Amino acid sequence: MSASRPFVSVLSLDGAPVEQITLPSVFTAPIRPDVVRTIHTNLAKNKRQAYAVFNKAGHQTAAESWGTGRAVSRIPRVPGGGTHRSGQGAFGNMCRGGRMFAPTKVWRRWHRKVQVNQKRYAVCSALAASAVPSLVLARGHRIEEIPEIPLVLSDDVQSVAKTSKAIEVLSKLGAFRDITKVKDTIALRAGKGKLRNRRYVLRKGPLVIYSDDCGITKAFRNIPGVDLASVDALNLLQLAPGGHLGRFCIWTKSAFSKLDSIYESKKGFQIPTASMLNSDLTRIINSDEIQSVLRKPKSIGIKHAPLKKNPLRNLGAMIKLNPYAKVARQAEITRSRENAIKRTAKLNSIANGQPSTAKKPSKEVKAIGKAFYKKAVAESEYNGEDYELFTKWLGKSNY
């Protein structure tokens, strides 16, 4: 959400507030990271230099194909003999010493045209983001000791001509902590840029925006990470380096007051306004006005698939199918307990030498059993002349 307070304090070179001025309307523009990123990508392409490989590279030999029938590939081969180079493949991108695939050309479309109003929209969005402390902190700037964002200084800072004085001003404002962060990030560049006057890399520091150059550029230009820009020529590449919103900007009073006259006088352009004045959706949804007209949410229970249980293994499922199963199970348990008690008592009595209480058969029963056994043995011992005829056994005959 962009800045929306009506006034901004103007600070002296000592950090004391001097007066208050109205916040320019450009700081209320909607913050559009997508627009800024797209426009920054296209604008950054406009400073590229054309490059290409040598147009004859890989073709500086009189190679010809041997054709078919030689059991080798048909790639052109270097002619001659007496050297390792003769007979080697040439020209192709798969060959040693050959050209690259699709050699780069200088007539590539290097630059991109960007509509003027799109650039203005992106600049307005970047300016609005520079007034939101959370976005400035998220970009990595150390502004914990800054009294106010946006930071506006009196026009006396435009007359500062010495770097030592500029460092003193930044220290009193609490902005030198960001310079210290930049100094700690200075490192040797990787690659051949070290040989091309780009030996070191460092992070971005504050951007000083002025209206009239009375020596301010010479005072601040040698401080690591500090960039300077005229308010009449603001550049998106400086306001959002890398396409990332939230550059820490230090304004002079005259430059800050000039923003309205600059961006409200563009022909065919109006400062964009957000569709939602309050983008805090949580606050809107939870407000009493919205909650009073909303229905209560329906309580939708979670339906689970029915769990199938095997009644032969699950007693509860069996009881649902056959209620008598519970009674039968209890009777079986009772019977098994009684049998266990009897078995234990019998084993104990035998162990103690007590006579068994089992009922013995009477003498009459024993006599009947012996007589039956004796008769059965006698009848089965048949050794007569008709022994081979089974029908004569046991005193039976068909004759």
Coordinates of N, CA and C in Angstrom, one line a residue, residues 205-383:
G205 N 23.4 1.9 -2.7 CA 23.1 2.7 -1.5 C 22.0 3.6 -1.8
P206 N 22.0 4.8 -1.1 CA 20.9 5.7 -1.3 C 21.0 6.5 -2.6
L207 N 19.8 6.9 -3.1 CA 19.7 7.8 -4.3 C 19.4 9.2 -3.9
V208 N 20.3 10.1 -4.2 CA 20.1 11.5 -3.9 C 19.5 12.2 -5.1
I209 N 18.3 12.8 -4.9 CA 17.6 13.4 -5.9 C 17.6 14.9 -5.6
Y210 N 18.1 15.7 -6.6 CA 18.2 17.2 -6.4 C 17.5 17.9 -7.5
S211 N 17.3 19.2 -7.3 CA 16.7 20.1 -8.3 C 17.8 20.9 -9.1
D212 N 18.7 21.6 -8.3 CA 19.7 22.4 -8.9 C 21.1 21.9 -8.4
D213 N 22.0 21.7 -9.3 CA 23.3 21.3 -8.9 C 24.2 22.4 -8.6
C214 N 24.4 22.7 -7.3 CA 25.3 23.7 -6.8 C 26.5 23.2 -6.2
G215 N 26.9 22.0 -6.6 CA 28.1 21.3 -6.1 C 27.7 20.0 -5.4
I216 N 26.4 19.6 -5.4 CA 26.0 18.4 -4.7 C 26.5 17.2 -5.4
T217 N 26.6 17.2 -6.7 CA 27.1 16.0 -7.4 C 28.5 15.7 -7.1
K218 N 29.4 16.7 -7.0 CA 30.8 16.4 -6.7 C 31.0 16.0 -5.3
A219 N 30.1 16.4 -4.4 CA 30.2 16.1 -3.0 C 29.8 14.6 -2.7
F220 N 28.8 14.1 -3.4 CA 28.2 12.8 -3.1 C 28.7 11.7 -4.1
R221 N 29.3 12.1 -5.2 CA 29.5 11.1 -6.2 C 30.6 10.1 -5.9
N222 N 31.5 10.4 -4.9 CA 32.6 9.5 -4.6 C 32.3 8.7 -3.4
I223 N 31.1 8.8 -2.8 CA 30.7 7.9 -1.7 C 30.2 6.6 -2.2
P224 N 30.7 5.5 -1.7 CA 30.4 4.2 -2.3 C 28.9 3.9 -2.2
G225 N 28.3 3.5 -3.3 CA 26.9 3.1 -3.4 C 25.9 4.2 -3.6
V226 N 26.4 5.5 -3.5 CA 25.5 6.6 -3.7 C 25.3 7.0 -5.1
D227 N 24.1 7.2 -5.6 CA 23.8 7.6 -7.0 C 23.1 9.0 -6.9
L228 N 23.2 9.8 -7.9 CA 22.6 11.1 -7.9 C 21.7 11.2 -9.2
A229 N 20.6 11.9 -9.1 CA 19.7 12.0 -10.2 C 19.0 13.4 -10.1
S230 N 18.8 14.0 -11.2 CA 18.0 15.2 -11.3 C 16.5 14.9 -11.3
V231 N 15.7 15.7 -10.6 CA 14.3 15.4 -10.5 C 13.7 15.5 -11.9
D232 N 14.3 16.3 -12.8 CA 13.7 16.5 -14.1 C 14.1 15.3 -15.0
A233 N 14.9 14.4 -14.6 CA 15.3 13.2 -15.4 C 15.4 12.0 -14.6
L234 N 14.3 11.6 -13.9 CA 14.3 10.4 -13.1 C 14.4 9.2 -14.0
N235 N 15.1 8.2 -13.6 CA 15.4 7.0 -14.4 C 14.9 5.8 -13.6
L236 N 14.1 5.0 -14.3 CA 13.6 3.8 -13.6 C 14.8 2.8 -13.2
L237 N 15.8 2.8 -14.0 CA 17.0 2.0 -13.7 C 17.6 2.4 -12.4
Q238 N 17.5 3.6 -12.0 CA 18.0 4.1 -10.7 C 17.0 3.9 -9.6
L239 N 15.7 4.2 -9.9 CA 14.7 4.1 -8.9 C 14.3 2.7 -8.5
A240 N 14.5 1.7 -9.4 CA 14.3 0.3 -9.1 C 15.4 -0.5 -9.7
P241 N 16.6 -0.5 -9.1 CA 17.7 -1.3 -9.7 C 17.3 -2.8 -9.7
G242 N 17.6 -3.4 -10.8 CA 17.3 -4.8 -10.9 C 15.8 -5.1 -11.1
G243 N 15.0 -4.1 -11.2 CA 13.5 -4.3 -11.2 C 12.9 -4.5 -9.9
H244 N 13.7 -4.2 -8.8 CA 13.2 -4.4 -7.4 C 12.8 -3.1 -6.8
L245 N 11.6 -3.0 -6.3 CA 11.0 -1.8 -5.8 C 11.6 -1.5 -4.4
G246 N 11.6 -0.2 -4.0 CA 12.0 0.2 -2.7 C 13.4 0.8 -2.5
R247 N 13.8 1.6 -3.5 CA 15.1 2.3 -3.4 C 15.1 3.4 -2.3
F248 N 16.1 3.4 -1.5 CA 16.2 4.5 -0.5 C 16.5 5.8 -1.2
C249 N 15.6 6.8 -1.1 CA 15.8 8.0 -1.8 C 15.9 9.2 -0.8
I250 N 16.9 10.1 -1.1 CA 17.1 11.3 -0.3 C 16.7 12.5 -1.2
W251 N 15.7 13.2 -0.8 CA 15.2 14.3 -1.6 C 15.7 15.7 -1.0
T252 N 15.8 16.6 -2.0 CA 15.9 18.0 -1.5 C 14.5 18.6 -1.6
K253 N 14.3 19.7 -0.8 CA 13.0 20.2 -0.7 C 12.5 20.7 -2.1
S254 N 13.3 21.4 -2.9 CA 12.9 21.9 -4.2 C 12.6 20.8 -5.1
A255 N 13.3 19.7 -5.1 CA 13.1 18.5 -5.9 C 11.8 17.8 -5.5
F256 N 11.5 17.7 -4.2 CA 10.3 17.1 -3.7 C 9.1 17.9 -4.1
S257 N 9.2 19.2 -4.0 CA 8.0 20.0 -4.3 C 7.8 20.1 -5.8
K258 N 8.7 19.7 -6.6 CA 8.6 19.9 -8.1 C 7.9 18.7 -8.7
L259 N 7.7 17.6 -7.9 CA 7.1 16.4 -8.5 C 5.7 16.6 -9.0
D260 N 4.9 17.4 -8.3 CA 3.5 17.6 -8.7 C 3.5 18.3 -10.0
S261 N 4.4 19.4 -10.2 CA 4.4 20.1 -11.4 C 4.9 19.3 -12.6
I262 N 5.7 18.3 -12.3 CA 6.3 17.5 -13.4 C 5.3 16.5 -13.8
Y263 N 4.7 15.7 -12.9 CA 3.9 14.6 -13.3 C 2.4 14.9 -13.5
E264 N 2.0 16.1 -13.2 CA 0.6 16.5 -13.4 C 0.5 17.4 -14.7
S265 N 1.6 17.6 -15.3 CA 1.6 18.4 -16.5 C 2.0 17.7 -17.8
K266 N 2.1 16.3 -17.7 CA 2.4 15.5 -18.9 C 1.2 15.4 -19.8
K267 N 1.4 15.7 -21.1 CA 0.3 15.6 -22.0 C -0.1 14.2 -22.3
G268 N -1.4 13.9 -22.1 CA -1.9 12.5 -22.3 C -1.6 11.6 -21.2
F269 N -1.2 12.1 -20.0 CA -0.9 11.2 -18.9 C -1.4 11.7 -17.7
Q270 N -2.0 10.9 -16.9 CA -2.5 11.2 -15.6 C -1.9 10.2 -14.6
I271 N -1.6 10.8 -13.4 CA -1.0 9.9 -12.3 C -2.0 8.8 -12.0
P272 N -1.6 7.5 -12.1 CA -2.6 6.4 -11.9 C -3.1 6.4 -10.5
T273 N -4.3 6.0 -10.4 CA -4.9 5.8 -9.1 C -5.3 4.3 -8.9
A274 N -5.2 3.9 -7.7 CA -5.5 2.5 -7.4 C -7.0 2.3 -7.4
S275 N -7.4 1.1 -7.8 CA -8.9 0.8 -7.8 C -9.4 0.6 -6.4
M276 N -8.6 0.2 -5.5 CA -8.9 0.1 -4.1 C -8.1 1.0 -3.2
L277 N -8.8 1.9 -2.5 CA -8.1 2.9 -1.7 C -7.4 2.2 -0.5
N278 N -8.1 1.1 0.0 CA -7.6 0.3 1.1 C -7.4 -1.1 0.6
S279 N -6.1 -1.5 0.4 CA -5.8 -2.8 -0.1 C -5.7 -3.9 1.0
D280 N -6.0 -3.5 2.3 CA -6.0 -4.5 3.4 C -7.3 -5.3 3.4
L281 N -7.3 -6.4 2.6 CA -8.5 -7.2 2.5 C -8.9 -7.8 3.8
T282 N -8.0 -8.2 4.7 CA -8.3 -8.7 6.0 C -9.1 -7.8 6.8
R283 N -8.7 -6.5 6.8 CA -9.4 -5.5 7.6 C -10.8 -5.2 7.0
I284 N -10.9 -5.3 5.7 CA -12.2 -5.1 5.1 C -13.2 -6.2 5.4
I285 N -12.7 -7.5 5.3 CA -13.6 -8.6 5.5 C -14.0 -8.7 6.9
N286 N -13.1 -8.4 7.9 CA -13.4 -8.5 9.3 C -14.1 -7.3 9.9
S287 N -14.4 -6.3 9.1 CA -15.1 -5.2 9.6 C -16.5 -5.5 10.0
D288 N -17.1 -4.7 10.9 CA -18.4 -4.9 11.3 C -19.4 -4.8 10.2
E289 N -19.2 -3.9 9.3 CA -20.2 -3.7 8.2 C -20.3 -4.9 7.3
I290 N -19.2 -5.6 7.0 CA -19.2 -6.8 6.2 C -19.7 -8.0 7.0
Q291 N -19.2 -8.1 8.2 CA -19.6 -9.3 9.0 C -21.1 -9.3 9.4
S292 N -21.7 -8.1 9.4 CA -23.1 -8.0 9.8 C -24.1 -8.5 8.8
V293 N -23.6 -8.6 7.5 CA -24.5 -9.0 6.4 C -24.2 -10.4 5.9
L294 N -23.1 -11.0 6.5 CA -22.7 -12.3 6.0 C -23.5 -13.4 6.7
R295 N -23.8 -14.5 6.0 CA -24.5 -15.6 6.7 C -23.4 -16.4 7.4
K296 N -23.9 -17.2 8.4 CA -22.9 -18.0 9.1 C -22.5 -19.1 8.2
P297 N -21.3 -19.5 8.3 CA -20.8 -20.6 7.5 C -21.5 -22.0 7.8
K298 N -21.8 -22.7 6.8 CA -22.4 -24.0 7.0 C -21.4 -25.0 7.5
S299 N -21.9 -25.7 8.5 CA -21.0 -26.8 9.1 C -21.1 -28.0 8.2
I300 N -20.2 -28.3 7.4 CA -20.2 -29.5 6.6 C -19.4 -30.6 7.2
G301 N -20.1 -31.6 7.6 CA -19.4 -32.7 8.3 C -18.6 -33.5 7.2
I302 N -17.5 -34.1 7.7 CA -16.7 -34.9 6.8 C -17.3 -36.3 6.7
K303 N -17.6 -36.7 5.5 CA -18.2 -38.0 5.3 C -17.1 -39.0 5.0
H304 N -17.1 -40.1 5.7 CA -16.1 -41.1 5.5 C -16.8 -42.4 4.9
A305 N -16.1 -43.1 4.1 CA -16.7 -44.4 3.5 C -16.9 -45.4 4.7
P306 N -18.0 -46.1 4.6 CA -18.3 -47.1 5.7 C -17.2 -48.1 5.8
L307 N -16.9 -48.4 7.0 CA -15.8 -49.4 7.3 C -16.5 -50.8 7.4
K308 N -16.1 -51.7 6.5 CA -16.6 -53.0 6.5 C -15.9 -53.9 7.5
K309 N -16.7 -54.5 8.4 CA -16.1 -55.4 9.4 C -16.6 -56.8 9.2
N310 N -15.6 -57.7 9.5 CA -15.9 -59.2 9.4 C -16.6 -59.7 10.6
P311 N -17.9 -60.1 10.5 CA -18.6 -60.5 11.8 C -18.0 -61.8 12.4
L312 N -17.3 -62.6 11.6 CA -16.7 -63.8 12.2 C -15.5 -63.4 13.1
R313 N -14.9 -62.2 12.9 CA -13.8 -61.8 13.7 C -14.2 -60.7 14.7
N314 N -15.2 -59.9 14.3 CA -15.6 -58.8 15.1 C -16.9 -59.1 15.8
L315 N -16.9 -59.2 17.2 CA -18.1 -59.5 18.0 C -19.2 -58.5 17.8
G316 N -18.8 -57.2 17.8 CA -19.8 -56.2 17.7 C -20.6 -56.3 16.4
A317 N -19.9 -56.6 15.2 CA -20.6 -56.8 14.0 C -21.5 -58.0 14.0
M318 N -21.0 -59.1 14.7 CA -21.8 -60.3 14.8 C -23.1 -60.1 15.6
I319 N -23.0 -59.3 16.7 CA -24.1 -59.0 17.6 C -25.2 -58.3 16.8
K320 N -24.7 -57.3 15.9 CA -25.7 -56.6 15.1 C -26.5 -57.6 14.2
L321 N -25.8 -58.6 13.6 CA -26.5 -59.5 12.8 C -27.3 -60.5 13.6
N322 N -26.7 -61.0 14.7 CA -27.4 -62.1 15.5 C -27.2 -61.7 17.0
P323 N -28.3 -61.1 17.5 CA -28.2 -60.7 19.0 C -28.0 -61.8 19.9
Y324 N -28.4 -63.1 19.5 CA -28.2 -64.2 20.4 C -26.8 -64.6 20.5
A325 N -25.9 -64.1 19.6 CA -24.5 -64.5 19.7 C -23.9 -64.0 21.0
K326 N -24.4 -62.9 21.5 CA -23.8 -62.4 22.8 C -24.1 -63.4 23.9
V327 N -25.4 -63.9 24.0 CA -25.8 -64.9 25.0 C -25.0 -66.2 24.9
A328 N -24.8 -66.6 23.6 CA -24.0 -67.9 23.4 C -22.6 -67.7 23.8
R329 N -22.0 -66.5 23.5 CA -20.6 -66.3 23.8 C -20.5 -66.3 25.4
Q330 N -21.4 -65.6 26.1 CA -21.3 -65.6 27.5 C -21.5 -67.0 28.1
A331 N -22.4 -67.8 27.6 CA -22.6 -69.2 28.1 C -21.3 -70.0 27.9
E332 N -20.7 -69.8 26.7 CA -19.5 -70.6 26.4 C -18.4 -70.2 27.4
I333 N -18.3 -68.9 27.7 CA -17.2 -68.4 28.6 C -17.5 -69.0 30.0
T334 N -18.7 -69.0 30.4 CA -19.1 -69.5 31.7 C -18.7 -71.0 31.8
R335 N -19.1 -71.8 30.8 CA -18.8 -73.2 30.7 C -17.4 -73.5 30.8
S336 N -16.6 -72.7 30.0 CA -15.1 -73.0 30.0 C -14.5 -72.7 31.3
R337 N -15.0 -71.7 32.0 CA -14.5 -71.4 33.4 C -14.8 -72.5 34.3
E338 N -16.1 -73.0 34.3 CA -16.4 -74.1 35.2 C -15.6 -75.4 34.9
N339 N -15.4 -75.7 33.6 CA -14.6 -76.9 33.3 C -13.1 -76.7 33.8
A340 N -12.6 -75.4 33.6 CA -11.3 -75.2 34.1 C -11.2 -75.4 35.6
I341 N -12.2 -75.0 36.3 CA -12.2 -75.1 37.8 C -12.2 -76.6 38.2
K342 N -13.0 -77.4 37.5 CA -13.1 -78.8 37.8 C -11.8 -79.5 37.4
R343 N -11.2 -79.1 36.3 CA -10.0 -79.8 35.9 C -8.9 -79.5 36.9
T344 N -8.8 -78.3 37.4 CA -7.8 -77.9 38.4 C -8.0 -78.7 39.7
A345 N -9.3 -78.8 40.1 CA -9.5 -79.6 41.3 C -9.2 -81.0 41.2
K346 N -9.4 -81.6 40.0 CA -9.1 -83.0 39.8 C -7.6 -83.3 39.8
L347 N -6.9 -82.3 39.2 CA -5.4 -82.5 39.1 C -4.8 -82.3 40.5
N348 N -5.4 -81.4 41.3 CA -4.9 -81.2 42.7 C -5.1 -82.5 43.5
S349 N -6.3 -83.1 43.4 CA -6.6 -84.3 44.2 C -5.7 -85.5 43.8
I350 N -5.4 -85.6 42.5 CA -4.5 -86.7 42.1 C -3.1 -86.4 42.6
A351 N -2.7 -85.2 42.6 CA -1.4 -84.8 43.1 C -1.3 -85.1 44.6
N352 N -2.4 -85.0 45.3 CA -2.3 -85.2 46.8 C -2.6 -86.6 47.2
G353 N -2.8 -87.5 46.2 CA -2.9 -89.0 46.5 C -4.4 -89.3 46.9
Q354 N -5.3 -88.5 46.7 CA -6.7 -88.9 47.0 C -7.3 -89.8 46.0
P355 N -8.2 -90.7 46.3 CA -8.8 -91.6 45.3 C -9.7 -90.9 44.4
S356 N -9.8 -91.4 43.2 CA -10.6 -90.8 42.2 C -12.1 -90.9 42.5
T357 N -12.8 -89.9 42.3 CA -14.3 -89.9 42.6 C -15.1 -90.4 41.3
A358 N -14.4 -90.9 40.3 CA -15.1 -91.3 39.1 C -15.9 -92.6 39.4
K359 N -17.1 -92.8 38.8 CA -18.0 -93.9 39.0 C -17.4 -95.2 38.4
K360 N -17.2 -96.3 39.1 CA -16.7 -97.6 38.6 C -17.9 -98.4 38.2
P361 N -17.6 -99.3 37.1 CA -18.7 -100.2 36.6 C -19.0 -101.3 37.7
S362 N -20.3 -101.7 37.8 CA -20.6 -102.8 38.8 C -20.2 -104.2 38.3
K363 N -20.3 -105.2 39.2 CA -19.9 -106.6 38.8 C -20.8 -107.1 37.7
E364 N -22.2 -106.9 37.8 CA -23.1 -107.4 36.8 C -22.7 -106.9 35.4
V365 N -22.3 -105.6 35.3 CA -21.9 -105.0 34.0 C -20.7 -105.7 33.5
K366 N -19.7 -105.9 34.4 CA -18.5 -106.6 34.0 C -18.7 -108.0 33.5
A367 N -19.6 -108.7 34.2 CA -19.9 -110.1 33.8 C -20.6 -110.2 32.4
I368 N -21.5 -109.3 32.2 CA -22.1 -109.2 30.8 C -21.1 -108.9 29.7
G369 N -20.2 -108.1 30.0 CA -19.1 -107.7 29.0 C -18.2 -108.9 28.8
K370 N -17.8 -109.6 29.8 CA -17.0 -110.8 29.6 C -17.7 -111.9 28.8
A371 N -19.0 -112.1 29.1 CA -19.7 -113.2 28.4 C -19.8 -112.8 26.9
F372 N -20.1 -111.6 26.6 CA -20.2 -111.2 25.2 C -18.9 -111.3 24.5
Y373 N -17.8 -111.0 25.1 CA -16.5 -111.1 24.5 C -16.2 -112.6 24.2
K374 N -16.5 -113.5 25.2 CA -16.2 -114.9 25.1 C -17.0 -115.5 23.9
K375 N -18.2 -115.2 23.8 CA -19.1 -115.7 22.7 C -18.6 -115.3 21.4
A376 N -18.2 -114.0 21.3 CA -17.7 -113.5 20.0 C -16.4 -114.1 19.5
V377 N -15.5 -114.5 20.5 CA -14.3 -115.1 20.1 C -14.6 -116.6 19.7
A378 N -15.5 -117.2 20.4 CA -15.8 -118.6 20.0 C -16.4 -118.7 18.6
E379 N -17.3 -117.9 18.3 CA -18.0 -117.9 17.0 C -17.1 -117.5 15.9
S380 N -16.1 -116.8 16.1 CA -15.2 -116.4 15.0 C -14.1 -117.4 14.7
E381 N -13.9 -118.4 15.6 CA -12.9 -119.5 15.3 C -13.6 -120.7 14.6
Y382 N -13.9 -120.6 13.4 CA -14.6 -121.6 12.6 C -13.5 -122.3 11.8
N383 N -13.3 -123.6 12.0 CA -12.3 -124.4 11.3 C -12.9 -125.7 10.7

